[in-house]
Amino acid sequence: MDRPILLITMGDVAGIGPEIVARSWPELLTVCRPVVVGDPGWLRWALRLVGSSAEVQEVGQVADATPSVRTVPCLRGGTQDLRDVTIGRVDAAAGRAAYDFLCAAIDLTLAGAAAALVTAPLHKEGLRAAGLPYPGHTEILAERTGAKHFAMMLYGSGIGVAVLDSGVVAGDP
């Protein structure tokens, strides 16, 4: 079976994003060919944190990635210096990096380098600290893709829920 390439954004490195990526890595391989878009140093840290023996493969292009149980491809998704980021603290550099990781993944997916993208959590306060006006992933995705009508959908156990604000009052056509 030829599994689709999915880009996995690292999210906010001061939060749980890198750990989620590291913990989910073996399972991701069962459904896709994952490539992380983020910071290779933080990915190495997260793999050590979860006790993984996998190694980070720094790649310059999605096509160069060779994901496996032992190899986690990571495309550097930004230029922020993240060495001084502290886990659990809102950080402007981490907020900007999370935004950059997401934008890089969106652009690569739109260009056809991947079938889709999956996002690890970012932090709304981190985005604000970086001077970015977005409340979350949904609005960044909408702006970057030119979507005029959009909503975030949550899905689990056979049910999907989306909150819609159409501006339509009951009874309006």
PDB file of C-alpha atoms in Angstrom:
ATOM      1  CA  MET A   1       0.000   0.000   0.000  1.00  0.00           C
ATOM      2  CA  ASP A   2       1.322   3.423  -0.948  1.00  0.00           C
ATOM      3  CA  ARG A   3       0.665   5.592   2.097  1.00  0.00           C
ATOM      4  CA  PRO A   4       0.161   9.352   1.669  1.00  0.00           C
ATOM      5  CA  ILE A   5       2.807  11.840   2.751  1.00  0.00           C
ATOM      6  CA  LEU A   6       1.535  13.893   5.684  1.00  0.00           C
ATOM      7  CA  LEU A   7       3.326  16.905   7.085  1.00  0.00           C
ATOM      8  CA  ILE A   8       3.223  17.048  10.880  1.00  0.00           C
ATOM      9  CA  THR A   9       3.742  20.513  12.360  1.00  0.00           C
ATOM     10  CA  MET A  10       5.612  20.602  15.658  1.00  0.00           C
ATOM     11  CA  GLY A  11       3.424  23.297  17.219  1.00  0.00           C
ATOM     12  CA  ASP A  12       4.724  25.428  20.067  1.00  0.00           C
ATOM     13  CA  VAL A  13       8.024  23.990  21.333  1.00  0.00           C
ATOM     14  CA  ALA A  14       7.367  25.451  24.801  1.00  0.00           C
ATOM     15  CA  GLY A  15       4.262  23.290  24.998  1.00  0.00           C
ATOM     16  CA  ILE A  16       3.359  19.681  24.335  1.00  0.00           C
ATOM     17  CA  GLY A  17       3.731  19.704  20.544  1.00  0.00           C
ATOM     18  CA  PRO A  18       7.195  18.117  20.262  1.00  0.00           C
ATOM     19  CA  GLU A  19       6.309  15.427  22.814  1.00  0.00           C
ATOM     20  CA  ILE A  20       3.059  14.571  21.011  1.00  0.00           C
ATOM     21  CA  VAL A  21       4.963  14.159  17.747  1.00  0.00           C
ATOM     22  CA  ALA A  22       7.608  11.957  19.390  1.00  0.00           C
ATOM     23  CA  ARG A  23       5.090   9.765  21.243  1.00  0.00           C
ATOM     24  CA  SER A  24       2.863   9.304  18.201  1.00  0.00           C
ATOM     25  CA  TRP A  25       5.676   8.580  15.727  1.00  0.00           C
ATOM     26  CA  PRO A  26       5.418   4.759  15.597  1.00  0.00           C
ATOM     27  CA  GLU A  27       1.629   4.905  15.157  1.00  0.00           C
ATOM     28  CA  LEU A  28       1.844   7.576  12.452  1.00  0.00           C
ATOM     29  CA  LEU A  29       3.926   5.209  10.341  1.00  0.00           C
ATOM     30  CA  THR A  30       1.014   2.758  10.180  1.00  0.00           C
ATOM     31  CA  VAL A  31      -1.218   5.233   8.316  1.00  0.00           C
ATOM     32  CA  CYS A  32       1.081   7.571   6.380  1.00  0.00           C
ATOM     33  CA  ARG A  33       4.600   8.622   5.460  1.00  0.00           C
ATOM     34  CA  PRO A  34       5.018  11.412   8.025  1.00  0.00           C
ATOM     35  CA  VAL A  35       7.483  14.279   7.790  1.00  0.00           C
ATOM     36  CA  VAL A  36       7.829  16.699  10.697  1.00  0.00           C
ATOM     37  CA  VAL A  37       7.933  20.424   9.966  1.00  0.00           C
ATOM     38  CA  GLY A  38       9.610  22.086  12.910  1.00  0.00           C
ATOM     39  CA  ASP A  39      12.917  22.384  14.712  1.00  0.00           C
ATOM     40  CA  PRO A  40      15.309  19.392  14.554  1.00  0.00           C
ATOM     41  CA  GLY A  41      16.908  20.219  17.921  1.00  0.00           C
ATOM     42  CA  TRP A  42      13.592  20.271  19.750  1.00  0.00           C
ATOM     43  CA  LEU A  43      12.550  17.075  17.975  1.00  0.00           C
ATOM     44  CA  ARG A  44      15.739  15.361  19.214  1.00  0.00           C
ATOM     45  CA  TRP A  45      14.935  16.588  22.728  1.00  0.00           C
ATOM     46  CA  ALA A  46      11.381  15.203  22.512  1.00  0.00           C
ATOM     47  CA  LEU A  47      12.544  11.804  21.238  1.00  0.00           C
ATOM     48  CA  ARG A  48      14.946  11.538  24.194  1.00  0.00           C
ATOM     49  CA  LEU A  49      12.174  12.653  26.563  1.00  0.00           C
ATOM     50  CA  VAL A  50       9.903   9.788  25.502  1.00  0.00           C
ATOM     51  CA  GLY A  51      12.736   7.232  25.510  1.00  0.00           C
ATOM     52  CA  SER A  52      12.800   6.719  21.750  1.00  0.00           C
ATOM     53  CA  SER A  53      15.955   5.481  20.073  1.00  0.00           C
ATOM     54  CA  ALA A  54      14.874   7.033  16.744  1.00  0.00           C
ATOM     55  CA  GLU A  55      17.184   9.536  15.095  1.00  0.00           C
ATOM     56  CA  VAL A  56      16.219  12.821  13.459  1.00  0.00           C
ATOM     57  CA  GLN A  57      16.882  13.031   9.719  1.00  0.00           C
ATOM     58  CA  GLU A  58      17.230  16.696   8.777  1.00  0.00           C
ATOM     59  CA  VAL A  59      15.860  17.150   5.262  1.00  0.00           C
ATOM     60  CA  GLY A  60      15.818  20.122   2.923  1.00  0.00           C
ATOM     61  CA  GLN A  61      12.890  18.818   0.878  1.00  0.00           C
ATOM     62  CA  VAL A  62       9.961  16.557   1.631  1.00  0.00           C
ATOM     63  CA  ALA A  63      11.032  14.232  -1.185  1.00  0.00           C
ATOM     64  CA  ASP A  64      14.322  13.524   0.653  1.00  0.00           C
ATOM     65  CA  ALA A  65      12.540  12.116   3.732  1.00  0.00           C
ATOM     66  CA  THR A  66      12.826   8.431   4.597  1.00  0.00           C
ATOM     67  CA  PRO A  67      10.487   7.931   7.568  1.00  0.00           C
ATOM     68  CA  SER A  68      10.800   4.719   9.574  1.00  0.00           C
ATOM     69  CA  VAL A  69      10.622   3.557  13.173  1.00  0.00           C
ATOM     70  CA  ARG A  70      14.307   4.506  13.528  1.00  0.00           C
ATOM     71  CA  THR A  71      14.246   7.665  11.380  1.00  0.00           C
ATOM     72  CA  VAL A  72      12.161  10.797  11.965  1.00  0.00           C
ATOM     73  CA  PRO A  73      12.527  13.212   9.036  1.00  0.00           C
ATOM     74  CA  CYS A  74      12.386  16.868  10.026  1.00  0.00           C
ATOM     75  CA  LEU A  75      12.195  19.799   7.649  1.00  0.00           C
ATOM     76  CA  ARG A  76      13.305  22.976   9.409  1.00  0.00           C
ATOM     77  CA  GLY A  77      10.193  25.121   9.285  1.00  0.00           C
ATOM     78  CA  GLY A  78      11.536  28.459  10.476  1.00  0.00           C
ATOM     79  CA  THR A  79      14.515  30.554  11.402  1.00  0.00           C
ATOM     80  CA  GLN A  80      13.730  31.435  15.021  1.00  0.00           C
ATOM     81  CA  ASP A  81      16.457  30.897  17.609  1.00  0.00           C
ATOM     82  CA  LEU A  82      14.733  28.561  20.070  1.00  0.00           C
ATOM     83  CA  ARG A  83      17.686  27.782  22.350  1.00  0.00           C
ATOM     84  CA  ASP A  84      16.423  29.997  25.184  1.00  0.00           C
ATOM     85  CA  VAL A  85      12.822  28.749  25.144  1.00  0.00           C
ATOM     86  CA  THR A  86      11.676  27.342  28.492  1.00  0.00           C
ATOM     87  CA  ILE A  87       9.126  24.547  28.609  1.00  0.00           C
ATOM     88  CA  GLY A  88       5.808  25.726  30.006  1.00  0.00           C
ATOM     89  CA  ARG A  89       6.436  29.450  29.506  1.00  0.00           C
ATOM     90  CA  VAL A  90       4.876  31.640  26.870  1.00  0.00           C
ATOM     91  CA  ASP A  91       7.644  32.697  24.511  1.00  0.00           C
ATOM     92  CA  ALA A  92       7.481  35.046  21.513  1.00  0.00           C
ATOM     93  CA  ALA A  93      10.128  33.082  19.578  1.00  0.00           C
ATOM     94  CA  ALA A  94       8.252  29.813  20.171  1.00  0.00           C
ATOM     95  CA  GLY A  95       4.984  31.451  19.100  1.00  0.00           C
ATOM     96  CA  ARG A  96       6.527  32.803  15.915  1.00  0.00           C
ATOM     97  CA  ALA A  97       8.193  29.454  15.204  1.00  0.00           C
ATOM     98  CA  ALA A  98       4.858  27.617  15.588  1.00  0.00           C
ATOM     99  CA  TYR A  99       3.342  30.044  13.074  1.00  0.00           C
ATOM    100  CA  ASP A 100       6.285  29.576  10.704  1.00  0.00           C
ATOM    101  CA  PHE A 101       6.080  25.771  10.976  1.00  0.00           C
ATOM    102  CA  LEU A 102       2.387  25.885  10.096  1.00  0.00           C
ATOM    103  CA  CYS A 103       2.848  28.292   7.183  1.00  0.00           C
ATOM    104  CA  ALA A 104       5.686  26.195   5.759  1.00  0.00           C
ATOM    105  CA  ALA A 105       3.535  23.049   5.966  1.00  0.00           C
ATOM    106  CA  ILE A 106       0.554  24.797   4.366  1.00  0.00           C
ATOM    107  CA  ASP A 107       2.674  26.116   1.502  1.00  0.00           C
ATOM    108  CA  LEU A 108       4.316  22.729   0.891  1.00  0.00           C
ATOM    109  CA  THR A 109       0.950  20.964   0.921  1.00  0.00           C
ATOM    110  CA  LEU A 110      -0.575  23.501  -1.478  1.00  0.00           C
ATOM    111  CA  ALA A 111       2.459  22.999  -3.750  1.00  0.00           C
ATOM    112  CA  GLY A 112       1.741  19.251  -3.876  1.00  0.00           C
ATOM    113  CA  ALA A 113       4.652  18.034  -1.738  1.00  0.00           C
ATOM    114  CA  ALA A 114       2.236  16.279   0.642  1.00  0.00           C
ATOM    115  CA  ALA A 115      -1.324  14.999   0.639  1.00  0.00           C
ATOM    116  CA  ALA A 116      -2.284  16.858   3.820  1.00  0.00           C
ATOM    117  CA  LEU A 117      -0.988  18.297   7.059  1.00  0.00           C
ATOM    118  CA  VAL A 118      -1.581  17.501  10.705  1.00  0.00           C
ATOM    119  CA  THR A 119      -0.966  20.075  13.405  1.00  0.00           C
ATOM    120  CA  ALA A 120       0.418  19.735  16.903  1.00  0.00           C
ATOM    121  CA  PRO A 121      -0.884  22.328  19.385  1.00  0.00           C
ATOM    122  CA  LEU A 122       0.236  25.902  19.277  1.00  0.00           C
ATOM    123  CA  HIS A 123      -0.362  28.436  22.035  1.00  0.00           C
ATOM    124  CA  LYS A 124      -2.648  31.406  21.494  1.00  0.00           C
ATOM    125  CA  GLU A 125      -0.650  33.474  23.997  1.00  0.00           C
ATOM    126  CA  GLY A 126       2.568  32.510  22.188  1.00  0.00           C
ATOM    127  CA  LEU A 127       1.101  33.811  18.936  1.00  0.00           C
ATOM    128  CA  ARG A 128       0.113  37.056  20.673  1.00  0.00           C
ATOM    129  CA  ALA A 129       3.559  37.397  22.264  1.00  0.00           C
ATOM    130  CA  ALA A 130       5.015  37.151  18.744  1.00  0.00           C
ATOM    131  CA  GLY A 131       2.733  39.984  17.606  1.00  0.00           C
ATOM    132  CA  LEU A 132       0.554  37.705  15.465  1.00  0.00           C
ATOM    133  CA  PRO A 133      -3.189  38.484  15.355  1.00  0.00           C
ATOM    134  CA  TYR A 134      -4.507  34.926  14.972  1.00  0.00           C
ATOM    135  CA  PRO A 135      -6.494  33.107  17.649  1.00  0.00           C
ATOM    136  CA  GLY A 136      -5.392  29.708  16.323  1.00  0.00           C
ATOM    137  CA  HIS A 137      -4.700  27.276  13.504  1.00  0.00           C
ATOM    138  CA  THR A 138      -8.070  27.675  11.804  1.00  0.00           C
ATOM    139  CA  GLU A 139      -7.672  31.355  11.005  1.00  0.00           C
ATOM    140  CA  ILE A 140      -4.073  30.924   9.821  1.00  0.00           C
ATOM    141  CA  LEU A 141      -5.113  28.061   7.544  1.00  0.00           C
ATOM    142  CA  ALA A 142      -8.032  30.085   6.177  1.00  0.00           C
ATOM    143  CA  GLU A 143      -5.910  33.143   5.436  1.00  0.00           C
ATOM    144  CA  ARG A 144      -3.045  31.177   3.914  1.00  0.00           C
ATOM    145  CA  THR A 145      -5.337  29.155   1.656  1.00  0.00           C
ATOM    146  CA  GLY A 146      -7.689  32.011   0.755  1.00  0.00           C
ATOM    147  CA  ALA A 147     -10.725  30.308   2.295  1.00  0.00           C
ATOM    148  CA  LYS A 148     -13.616  32.705   2.843  1.00  0.00           C
ATOM    149  CA  HIS A 149     -15.897  30.271   4.677  1.00  0.00           C
ATOM    150  CA  PHE A 150     -14.329  27.973   7.234  1.00  0.00           C
ATOM    151  CA  ALA A 151     -14.809  26.294  10.593  1.00  0.00           C
ATOM    152  CA  MET A 152     -12.894  24.036  12.909  1.00  0.00           C
ATOM    153  CA  MET A 153     -14.371  20.554  13.216  1.00  0.00           C
ATOM    154  CA  LEU A 154     -13.835  18.151  16.083  1.00  0.00           C
ATOM    155  CA  TYR A 155     -14.401  14.466  15.395  1.00  0.00           C
ATOM    156  CA  GLY A 156     -14.401  11.428  17.601  1.00  0.00           C
ATOM    157  CA  SER A 157     -16.295   8.192  18.165  1.00  0.00           C
ATOM    158  CA  GLY A 158     -18.327   8.599  14.993  1.00  0.00           C
ATOM    159  CA  ILE A 159     -19.538  12.129  15.635  1.00  0.00           C
ATOM    160  CA  GLY A 160     -18.301  15.413  14.214  1.00  0.00           C
ATOM    161  CA  VAL A 161     -18.991  18.851  15.660  1.00  0.00           C
ATOM    162  CA  ALA A 162     -18.294  22.242  14.100  1.00  0.00           C
ATOM    163  CA  VAL A 163     -19.176  25.609  15.577  1.00  0.00           C
ATOM    164  CA  LEU A 164     -20.502  27.907  12.892  1.00  0.00           C
ATOM    165  CA  ASP A 165     -21.066  31.635  13.093  1.00  0.00           C
ATOM    166  CA  SER A 166     -22.768  32.427   9.827  1.00  0.00           C
ATOM    167  CA  GLY A 167     -24.217  35.723  10.966  1.00  0.00           C
ATOM    168  CA  VAL A 168     -27.624  34.417   9.874  1.00  0.00           C
ATOM    169  CA  VAL A 169     -30.509  34.951  12.265  1.00  0.00           C
ATOM    170  CA  ALA A 170     -33.074  32.165  12.571  1.00  0.00           C
ATOM    171  CA  GLY A 171     -35.642  32.579   9.846  1.00  0.00           C
ATOM    172  CA  ASP A 172     -33.355  34.448   7.438  1.00  0.00           C
ATOM    173  CA  PRO A 173     -33.161  32.854   3.985  1.00  0.00           C
TER     174      PRO A 173
END
